[in-house]
mmCIF file of the C-alpha atoms, coordinates in Angstrom:
data_MODEL
# 
_entry.id   MODEL 
# 
loop_
_atom_site.group_PDB 
_atom_site.id 
_atom_site.type_symbol 
_atom_site.label_atom_id 
_atom_site.label_alt_id 
_atom_site.label_comp_id 
_atom_site.label_asym_id 
_atom_site.label_entity_id 
_atom_site.label_seq_id 
_atom_site.pdbx_PDB_ins_code 
_atom_site.Cartn_x 
_atom_site.Cartn_y 
_atom_site.Cartn_z 
_atom_site.occupancy 
_atom_site.B_iso_or_equiv 
_atom_site.pdbx_formal_charge 
_atom_site.auth_seq_id 
_atom_site.auth_comp_id 
_atom_site.auth_asym_id 
_atom_site.auth_atom_id 
_atom_site.pdbx_PDB_model_num 
ATOM 1   C CA . UNK A 1 1   ? 93.174  105.690 99.834  1.00 0.00 ? 1   UNK A CA 1 
ATOM 2   C CA . UNK A 1 2   ? 93.418  107.379 96.506  1.00 0.00 ? 2   UNK A CA 1 
ATOM 3   C CA . UNK A 1 3   ? 92.766  111.207 96.850  1.00 0.00 ? 3   UNK A CA 1 
ATOM 4   C CA . UNK A 1 4   ? 92.091  113.019 93.671  1.00 0.00 ? 4   UNK A CA 1 
ATOM 5   C CA . UNK A 1 5   ? 90.712  116.408 92.827  1.00 0.00 ? 5   UNK A CA 1 
ATOM 6   C CA . UNK A 1 6   ? 87.238  115.843 91.459  1.00 0.00 ? 6   UNK A CA 1 
ATOM 7   C CA . UNK A 1 7   ? 84.794  118.459 92.684  1.00 0.00 ? 7   UNK A CA 1 
ATOM 8   C CA . UNK A 1 8   ? 81.710  116.777 91.074  1.00 0.00 ? 8   UNK A CA 1 
ATOM 9   C CA . UNK A 1 9   ? 81.791  113.686 93.252  1.00 0.00 ? 9   UNK A CA 1 
ATOM 10  C CA . UNK A 1 10  ? 82.807  113.232 96.870  1.00 0.00 ? 10  UNK A CA 1 
ATOM 11  C CA . UNK A 1 11  ? 83.087  109.474 97.571  1.00 0.00 ? 11  UNK A CA 1 
ATOM 12  C CA . UNK A 1 12  ? 85.699  108.112 99.908  1.00 0.00 ? 12  UNK A CA 1 
ATOM 13  C CA . UNK A 1 13  ? 88.048  107.120 97.031  1.00 0.00 ? 13  UNK A CA 1 
ATOM 14  C CA . UNK A 1 14  ? 87.628  110.302 95.017  1.00 0.00 ? 14  UNK A CA 1 
ATOM 15  C CA . UNK A 1 15  ? 87.276  112.965 97.698  1.00 0.00 ? 15  UNK A CA 1 
ATOM 16  C CA . UNK A 1 16  ? 88.743  116.369 97.372  1.00 0.00 ? 16  UNK A CA 1 
ATOM 17  C CA . UNK A 1 17  ? 91.555  117.129 99.825  1.00 0.00 ? 17  UNK A CA 1 
ATOM 18  C CA . UNK A 1 18  ? 89.522  119.937 101.369 1.00 0.00 ? 18  UNK A CA 1 
ATOM 19  C CA . UNK A 1 19  ? 86.706  117.495 102.108 1.00 0.00 ? 19  UNK A CA 1 
ATOM 20  C CA . UNK A 1 20  ? 88.930  115.093 104.088 1.00 0.00 ? 20  UNK A CA 1 
ATOM 21  C CA . UNK A 1 21  ? 89.822  116.021 107.623 1.00 0.00 ? 21  UNK A CA 1 
ATOM 22  C CA . UNK A 1 22  ? 92.993  114.350 108.971 1.00 0.00 ? 22  UNK A CA 1 
ATOM 23  C CA . UNK A 1 23  ? 93.731  113.847 112.632 1.00 0.00 ? 23  UNK A CA 1 
ATOM 24  C CA . UNK A 1 24  ? 97.040  112.397 113.907 1.00 0.00 ? 24  UNK A CA 1 
ATOM 25  C CA . UNK A 1 25  ? 97.893  111.522 117.453 1.00 0.00 ? 25  UNK A CA 1 
ATOM 26  C CA . UNK A 1 26  ? 101.243 109.861 118.179 1.00 0.00 ? 26  UNK A CA 1 
ATOM 27  C CA . UNK A 1 27  ? 101.931 109.460 121.962 1.00 0.00 ? 27  UNK A CA 1 
ATOM 28  C CA . UNK A 1 28  ? 99.423  112.252 122.802 1.00 0.00 ? 28  UNK A CA 1 
ATOM 29  C CA . UNK A 1 29  ? 95.773  113.089 123.092 1.00 0.00 ? 29  UNK A CA 1 
ATOM 30  C CA . UNK A 1 30  ? 94.123  115.197 120.397 1.00 0.00 ? 30  UNK A CA 1 
ATOM 31  C CA . UNK A 1 31  ? 90.618  116.664 120.916 1.00 0.00 ? 31  UNK A CA 1 
ATOM 32  C CA . UNK A 1 32  ? 88.483  118.055 118.190 1.00 0.00 ? 32  UNK A CA 1 
ATOM 33  C CA . UNK A 1 33  ? 85.334  119.550 119.864 1.00 0.00 ? 33  UNK A CA 1 
ATOM 34  C CA . UNK A 1 34  ? 82.561  121.887 118.888 1.00 0.00 ? 34  UNK A CA 1 
ATOM 35  C CA . UNK A 1 35  ? 82.427  123.294 115.414 1.00 0.00 ? 35  UNK A CA 1 
ATOM 36  C CA . UNK A 1 36  ? 85.783  121.917 114.170 1.00 0.00 ? 36  UNK A CA 1 
ATOM 37  C CA . UNK A 1 37  ? 84.937  120.666 110.727 1.00 0.00 ? 37  UNK A CA 1 
ATOM 38  C CA . UNK A 1 38  ? 82.353  120.521 108.017 1.00 0.00 ? 38  UNK A CA 1 
ATOM 39  C CA . UNK A 1 39  ? 83.819  117.337 106.305 1.00 0.00 ? 39  UNK A CA 1 
ATOM 40  C CA . UNK A 1 40  ? 82.022  114.080 106.248 1.00 0.00 ? 40  UNK A CA 1 
ATOM 41  C CA . UNK A 1 41  ? 85.282  112.049 105.633 1.00 0.00 ? 41  UNK A CA 1 
ATOM 42  C CA . UNK A 1 42  ? 87.694  111.953 108.507 1.00 0.00 ? 42  UNK A CA 1 
ATOM 43  C CA . UNK A 1 43  ? 90.988  110.043 108.618 1.00 0.00 ? 43  UNK A CA 1 
ATOM 44  C CA . UNK A 1 44  ? 92.352  109.199 112.037 1.00 0.00 ? 44  UNK A CA 1 
ATOM 45  C CA . UNK A 1 45  ? 95.923  107.879 112.598 1.00 0.00 ? 45  UNK A CA 1 
ATOM 46  C CA . UNK A 1 46  ? 97.010  107.218 116.155 1.00 0.00 ? 46  UNK A CA 1 
ATOM 47  C CA . UNK A 1 47  ? 99.911  105.343 117.761 1.00 0.00 ? 47  UNK A CA 1 
ATOM 48  C CA . UNK A 1 48  ? 99.865  104.902 121.550 1.00 0.00 ? 48  UNK A CA 1 
ATOM 49  C CA . UNK A 1 49  ? 97.629  107.964 121.794 1.00 0.00 ? 49  UNK A CA 1 
ATOM 50  C CA . UNK A 1 50  ? 94.047  109.005 121.819 1.00 0.00 ? 50  UNK A CA 1 
ATOM 51  C CA . UNK A 1 51  ? 91.634  111.127 119.709 1.00 0.00 ? 51  UNK A CA 1 
ATOM 52  C CA . UNK A 1 52  ? 88.279  112.722 120.705 1.00 0.00 ? 52  UNK A CA 1 
ATOM 53  C CA . UNK A 1 53  ? 85.990  113.523 117.796 1.00 0.00 ? 53  UNK A CA 1 
ATOM 54  C CA . UNK A 1 54  ? 82.871  115.593 118.284 1.00 0.00 ? 54  UNK A CA 1 
ATOM 55  C CA . UNK A 1 55  ? 80.425  114.808 115.466 1.00 0.00 ? 55  UNK A CA 1 
ATOM 56  C CA . UNK A 1 56  ? 77.395  116.602 116.960 1.00 0.00 ? 56  UNK A CA 1 
ATOM 57  C CA . UNK A 1 57  ? 77.892  119.861 115.003 1.00 0.00 ? 57  UNK A CA 1 
ATOM 58  C CA . UNK A 1 58  ? 75.044  120.902 112.660 1.00 0.00 ? 58  UNK A CA 1 
ATOM 59  C CA . UNK A 1 59  ? 77.775  122.386 110.410 1.00 0.00 ? 59  UNK A CA 1 
ATOM 60  C CA . UNK A 1 60  ? 78.839  118.958 109.210 1.00 0.00 ? 60  UNK A CA 1 
ATOM 61  C CA . UNK A 1 61  ? 77.135  118.516 105.836 1.00 0.00 ? 61  UNK A CA 1 
ATOM 62  C CA . UNK A 1 62  ? 74.182  116.179 105.474 1.00 0.00 ? 62  UNK A CA 1 
ATOM 63  C CA . UNK A 1 63  ? 74.769  112.495 104.736 1.00 0.00 ? 63  UNK A CA 1 
ATOM 64  C CA . UNK A 1 64  ? 76.832  109.626 106.160 1.00 0.00 ? 64  UNK A CA 1 
ATOM 65  C CA . UNK A 1 65  ? 80.084  110.337 107.980 1.00 0.00 ? 65  UNK A CA 1 
ATOM 66  C CA . UNK A 1 66  ? 83.016  108.018 107.279 1.00 0.00 ? 66  UNK A CA 1 
ATOM 67  C CA . UNK A 1 67  ? 85.827  107.745 109.739 1.00 0.00 ? 67  UNK A CA 1 
ATOM 68  C CA . UNK A 1 68  ? 88.843  105.893 108.317 1.00 0.00 ? 68  UNK A CA 1 
ATOM 69  C CA . UNK A 1 69  ? 90.848  104.516 111.266 1.00 0.00 ? 69  UNK A CA 1 
ATOM 70  C CA . UNK A 1 70  ? 94.507  103.418 111.467 1.00 0.00 ? 70  UNK A CA 1 
ATOM 71  C CA . UNK A 1 71  ? 95.030  102.811 115.215 1.00 0.00 ? 71  UNK A CA 1 
ATOM 72  C CA . UNK A 1 72  ? 97.914  100.962 116.970 1.00 0.00 ? 72  UNK A CA 1 
ATOM 73  C CA . UNK A 1 73  ? 97.569  100.617 120.751 1.00 0.00 ? 73  UNK A CA 1 
ATOM 74  C CA . UNK A 1 74  ? 95.390  103.745 120.782 1.00 0.00 ? 74  UNK A CA 1 
ATOM 75  C CA . UNK A 1 75  ? 91.782  104.756 121.377 1.00 0.00 ? 75  UNK A CA 1 
ATOM 76  C CA . UNK A 1 76  ? 89.204  106.991 119.674 1.00 0.00 ? 76  UNK A CA 1 
ATOM 77  C CA . UNK A 1 77  ? 86.289  108.493 121.483 1.00 0.00 ? 77  UNK A CA 1 
ATOM 78  C CA . UNK A 1 78  ? 83.320  109.550 119.218 1.00 0.00 ? 78  UNK A CA 1 
ATOM 79  C CA . UNK A 1 79  ? 80.700  112.013 120.597 1.00 0.00 ? 79  UNK A CA 1 
ATOM 80  C CA . UNK A 1 80  ? 77.450  111.698 118.791 1.00 0.00 ? 80  UNK A CA 1 
ATOM 81  C CA . UNK A 1 81  ? 73.731  112.345 119.205 1.00 0.00 ? 81  UNK A CA 1 
ATOM 82  C CA . UNK A 1 82  ? 71.401  109.690 120.712 1.00 0.00 ? 82  UNK A CA 1 
ATOM 83  C CA . UNK A 1 83  ? 69.832  108.714 117.395 1.00 0.00 ? 83  UNK A CA 1 
ATOM 84  C CA . UNK A 1 84  ? 73.159  108.148 115.485 1.00 0.00 ? 84  UNK A CA 1 
ATOM 85  C CA . UNK A 1 85  ? 73.689  104.760 113.685 1.00 0.00 ? 85  UNK A CA 1 
ATOM 86  C CA . UNK A 1 86  ? 77.180  103.449 114.252 1.00 0.00 ? 86  UNK A CA 1 
ATOM 87  C CA . UNK A 1 87  ? 78.239  100.978 111.448 1.00 0.00 ? 87  UNK A CA 1 
ATOM 88  C CA . UNK A 1 88  ? 81.515  99.124  112.197 1.00 0.00 ? 88  UNK A CA 1 
ATOM 89  C CA . UNK A 1 89  ? 81.041  96.281  109.553 1.00 0.00 ? 89  UNK A CA 1 
ATOM 90  C CA . UNK A 1 90  ? 84.066  97.362  107.533 1.00 0.00 ? 90  UNK A CA 1 
ATOM 91  C CA . UNK A 1 91  ? 86.377  97.795  110.591 1.00 0.00 ? 91  UNK A CA 1 
ATOM 92  C CA . UNK A 1 92  ? 89.157  95.184  110.681 1.00 0.00 ? 92  UNK A CA 1 
ATOM 93  C CA . UNK A 1 93  ? 90.498  94.092  114.065 1.00 0.00 ? 93  UNK A CA 1 
ATOM 94  C CA . UNK A 1 94  ? 94.071  92.859  114.457 1.00 0.00 ? 94  UNK A CA 1 
ATOM 95  C CA . UNK A 1 95  ? 94.872  91.283  117.891 1.00 0.00 ? 95  UNK A CA 1 
ATOM 96  C CA . UNK A 1 96  ? 92.643  92.825  120.583 1.00 0.00 ? 96  UNK A CA 1 
ATOM 97  C CA . UNK A 1 97  ? 90.268  95.589  119.865 1.00 0.00 ? 97  UNK A CA 1 
ATOM 98  C CA . UNK A 1 98  ? 86.577  96.476  120.087 1.00 0.00 ? 98  UNK A CA 1 
ATOM 99  C CA . UNK A 1 99  ? 83.896  99.132  119.594 1.00 0.00 ? 99  UNK A CA 1 
ATOM 100 C CA . UNK A 1 100 ? 82.478  100.091 123.043 1.00 0.00 ? 100 UNK A CA 1 
ATOM 101 C CA . UNK A 1 101 ? 78.962  101.437 122.725 1.00 0.00 ? 101 UNK A CA 1 
ATOM 102 C CA . UNK A 1 102 ? 77.209  101.328 126.181 1.00 0.00 ? 102 UNK A CA 1 
ATOM 103 C CA . UNK A 1 103 ? 73.715  101.584 124.759 1.00 0.00 ? 103 UNK A CA 1 
ATOM 104 C CA . UNK A 1 104 ? 74.399  99.269  121.884 1.00 0.00 ? 104 UNK A CA 1 
ATOM 105 C CA . UNK A 1 105 ? 71.342  100.670 120.204 1.00 0.00 ? 105 UNK A CA 1 
ATOM 106 C CA . UNK A 1 106 ? 71.549  102.364 116.764 1.00 0.00 ? 106 UNK A CA 1 
ATOM 107 C CA . UNK A 1 107 ? 69.110  104.951 115.998 1.00 0.00 ? 107 UNK A CA 1 
ATOM 108 C CA . UNK A 1 108 ? 67.575  106.103 112.732 1.00 0.00 ? 108 UNK A CA 1 
ATOM 109 C CA . UNK A 1 109 ? 69.487  109.354 112.496 1.00 0.00 ? 109 UNK A CA 1 
ATOM 110 C CA . UNK A 1 110 ? 72.781  110.128 110.840 1.00 0.00 ? 110 UNK A CA 1 
ATOM 111 C CA . UNK A 1 111 ? 75.025  107.142 110.018 1.00 0.00 ? 111 UNK A CA 1 
ATOM 112 C CA . UNK A 1 112 ? 78.682  106.983 111.066 1.00 0.00 ? 112 UNK A CA 1 
ATOM 113 C CA . UNK A 1 113 ? 80.710  104.392 109.239 1.00 0.00 ? 113 UNK A CA 1 
ATOM 114 C CA . UNK A 1 114 ? 83.887  103.147 110.932 1.00 0.00 ? 114 UNK A CA 1 
ATOM 115 C CA . UNK A 1 115 ? 86.347  101.635 108.330 1.00 0.00 ? 115 UNK A CA 1 
ATOM 116 C CA . UNK A 1 116 ? 90.045  100.791 108.421 1.00 0.00 ? 116 UNK A CA 1 
ATOM 117 C CA . UNK A 1 117 ? 92.169  98.793  110.766 1.00 0.00 ? 117 UNK A CA 1 
ATOM 118 C CA . UNK A 1 118 ? 92.755  98.765  114.532 1.00 0.00 ? 118 UNK A CA 1 
ATOM 119 C CA . UNK A 1 119 ? 95.506  96.894  116.260 1.00 0.00 ? 119 UNK A CA 1 
ATOM 120 C CA . UNK A 1 120 ? 95.152  96.438  119.988 1.00 0.00 ? 120 UNK A CA 1 
ATOM 121 C CA . UNK A 1 121 ? 92.905  99.509  120.117 1.00 0.00 ? 121 UNK A CA 1 
ATOM 122 C CA . UNK A 1 122 ? 89.332  100.521 120.804 1.00 0.00 ? 122 UNK A CA 1 
ATOM 123 C CA . UNK A 1 123 ? 86.661  102.915 119.704 1.00 0.00 ? 123 UNK A CA 1 
ATOM 124 C CA . UNK A 1 124 ? 84.390  104.360 122.426 1.00 0.00 ? 124 UNK A CA 1 
ATOM 125 C CA . UNK A 1 125 ? 81.030  105.808 121.375 1.00 0.00 ? 125 UNK A CA 1 
ATOM 126 C CA . UNK A 1 126 ? 79.450  108.357 123.769 1.00 0.00 ? 126 UNK A CA 1 
ATOM 127 C CA . UNK A 1 127 ? 75.958  109.398 123.005 1.00 0.00 ? 127 UNK A CA 1 
ATOM 128 C CA . UNK A 1 128 ? 73.699  112.302 124.147 1.00 0.00 ? 128 UNK A CA 1 
ATOM 129 C CA . UNK A 1 129 ? 74.179  113.415 127.752 1.00 0.00 ? 129 UNK A CA 1 
ATOM 130 C CA . UNK A 1 130 ? 77.371  111.310 128.203 1.00 0.00 ? 130 UNK A CA 1 
ATOM 131 C CA . UNK A 1 131 ? 78.848  113.012 125.100 1.00 0.00 ? 131 UNK A CA 1 
ATOM 132 C CA . UNK A 1 132 ? 77.945  116.430 126.620 1.00 0.00 ? 132 UNK A CA 1 
ATOM 133 C CA . UNK A 1 133 ? 79.675  115.525 129.887 1.00 0.00 ? 133 UNK A CA 1 
ATOM 134 C CA . UNK A 1 134 ? 82.773  114.257 127.998 1.00 0.00 ? 134 UNK A CA 1 
ATOM 135 C CA . UNK A 1 135 ? 83.006  117.646 126.186 1.00 0.00 ? 135 UNK A CA 1 
ATOM 136 C CA . UNK A 1 136 ? 82.328  119.638 129.390 1.00 0.00 ? 136 UNK A CA 1 
ATOM 137 C CA . UNK A 1 137 ? 85.132  117.953 131.414 1.00 0.00 ? 137 UNK A CA 1 
ATOM 138 C CA . UNK A 1 138 ? 87.977  119.119 129.122 1.00 0.00 ? 138 UNK A CA 1 
ATOM 139 C CA . UNK A 1 139 ? 90.474  121.932 129.178 1.00 0.00 ? 139 UNK A CA 1 
ATOM 140 C CA . UNK A 1 140 ? 89.230  122.971 125.684 1.00 0.00 ? 140 UNK A CA 1 
ATOM 141 C CA . UNK A 1 141 ? 85.805  123.760 127.250 1.00 0.00 ? 141 UNK A CA 1 
ATOM 142 C CA . UNK A 1 142 ? 87.292  125.848 129.997 1.00 0.00 ? 142 UNK A CA 1 
ATOM 143 C CA . UNK A 1 143 ? 89.320  127.950 127.480 1.00 0.00 ? 143 UNK A CA 1 
ATOM 144 C CA . UNK A 1 144 ? 86.266  128.358 125.252 1.00 0.00 ? 144 UNK A CA 1 
ATOM 145 C CA . UNK A 1 145 ? 84.069  129.347 128.234 1.00 0.00 ? 145 UNK A CA 1 
ATOM 146 C CA . UNK A 1 146 ? 86.545  131.998 129.240 1.00 0.00 ? 146 UNK A CA 1 
ATOM 147 C CA . UNK A 1 147 ? 86.641  133.379 125.735 1.00 0.00 ? 147 UNK A CA 1 
ATOM 148 C CA . UNK A 1 148 ? 82.878  133.312 125.380 1.00 0.00 ? 148 UNK A CA 1 
ATOM 149 C CA . UNK A 1 149 ? 82.464  135.133 128.703 1.00 0.00 ? 149 UNK A CA 1 
ATOM 150 C CA . UNK A 1 150 ? 84.965  137.832 127.523 1.00 0.00 ? 150 UNK A CA 1 
ATOM 151 C CA . UNK A 1 151 ? 83.105  138.283 124.262 1.00 0.00 ? 151 UNK A CA 1 
ATOM 152 C CA . UNK A 1 152 ? 79.583  138.011 125.784 1.00 0.00 ? 152 UNK A CA 1 
ATOM 153 C CA . UNK A 1 153 ? 78.715  134.722 123.878 1.00 0.00 ? 153 UNK A CA 1 
ATOM 154 C CA . UNK A 1 154 ? 77.957  131.154 124.616 1.00 0.00 ? 154 UNK A CA 1 
ATOM 155 C CA . UNK A 1 155 ? 80.337  128.235 124.392 1.00 0.00 ? 155 UNK A CA 1 
ATOM 156 C CA . UNK A 1 156 ? 79.552  125.745 121.620 1.00 0.00 ? 156 UNK A CA 1 
ATOM 157 C CA . UNK A 1 157 ? 81.389  122.753 122.974 1.00 0.00 ? 157 UNK A CA 1 
ATOM 158 C CA . UNK A 1 158 ? 78.722  121.381 125.378 1.00 0.00 ? 158 UNK A CA 1 
ATOM 159 C CA . UNK A 1 159 ? 76.074  121.350 122.591 1.00 0.00 ? 159 UNK A CA 1 
ATOM 160 C CA . UNK A 1 160 ? 77.143  122.376 119.164 1.00 0.00 ? 160 UNK A CA 1 
ATOM 161 C CA . UNK A 1 161 ? 73.511  122.183 118.016 1.00 0.00 ? 161 UNK A CA 1 
ATOM 162 C CA . UNK A 1 162 ? 72.163  124.642 120.553 1.00 0.00 ? 162 UNK A CA 1 
ATOM 163 C CA . UNK A 1 163 ? 70.790  127.793 118.930 1.00 0.00 ? 163 UNK A CA 1 
ATOM 164 C CA . UNK A 1 164 ? 70.254  129.954 122.000 1.00 0.00 ? 164 UNK A CA 1 
# 
């Protein structure tokens, strides 16, 4: 991927470095939950590890989200809203690999494009309530809940779109 500094356009090939979020997980699990980014272009590189990406935040700018994957014996769990459209047409599978989406139903909401290459790996899509449960049962949620209680606020990890 060619990354150049062009503030006028933000396409995948000419995106500014600030608008591309990079996540790397080699032999470990990396979780990005709650309000962790505003970028619509995400690069994930994982080797024998796992990545959890929470894409439910309203702080992510409007438009399609592109996730560029380079996975080798790894997994990526994507947390999205119920009406999200998952597009895996440009995803290349080498050896075993698949995109697991239990509902299998794409909505008419925001579109998430999965591009790149996965080798003996998988992408798991968790929607709606299952995405909320995935975020709740994490050490990151417990840490944020303790911090929010201390400060008198509300944790954002269970539902980043909640405005209570």
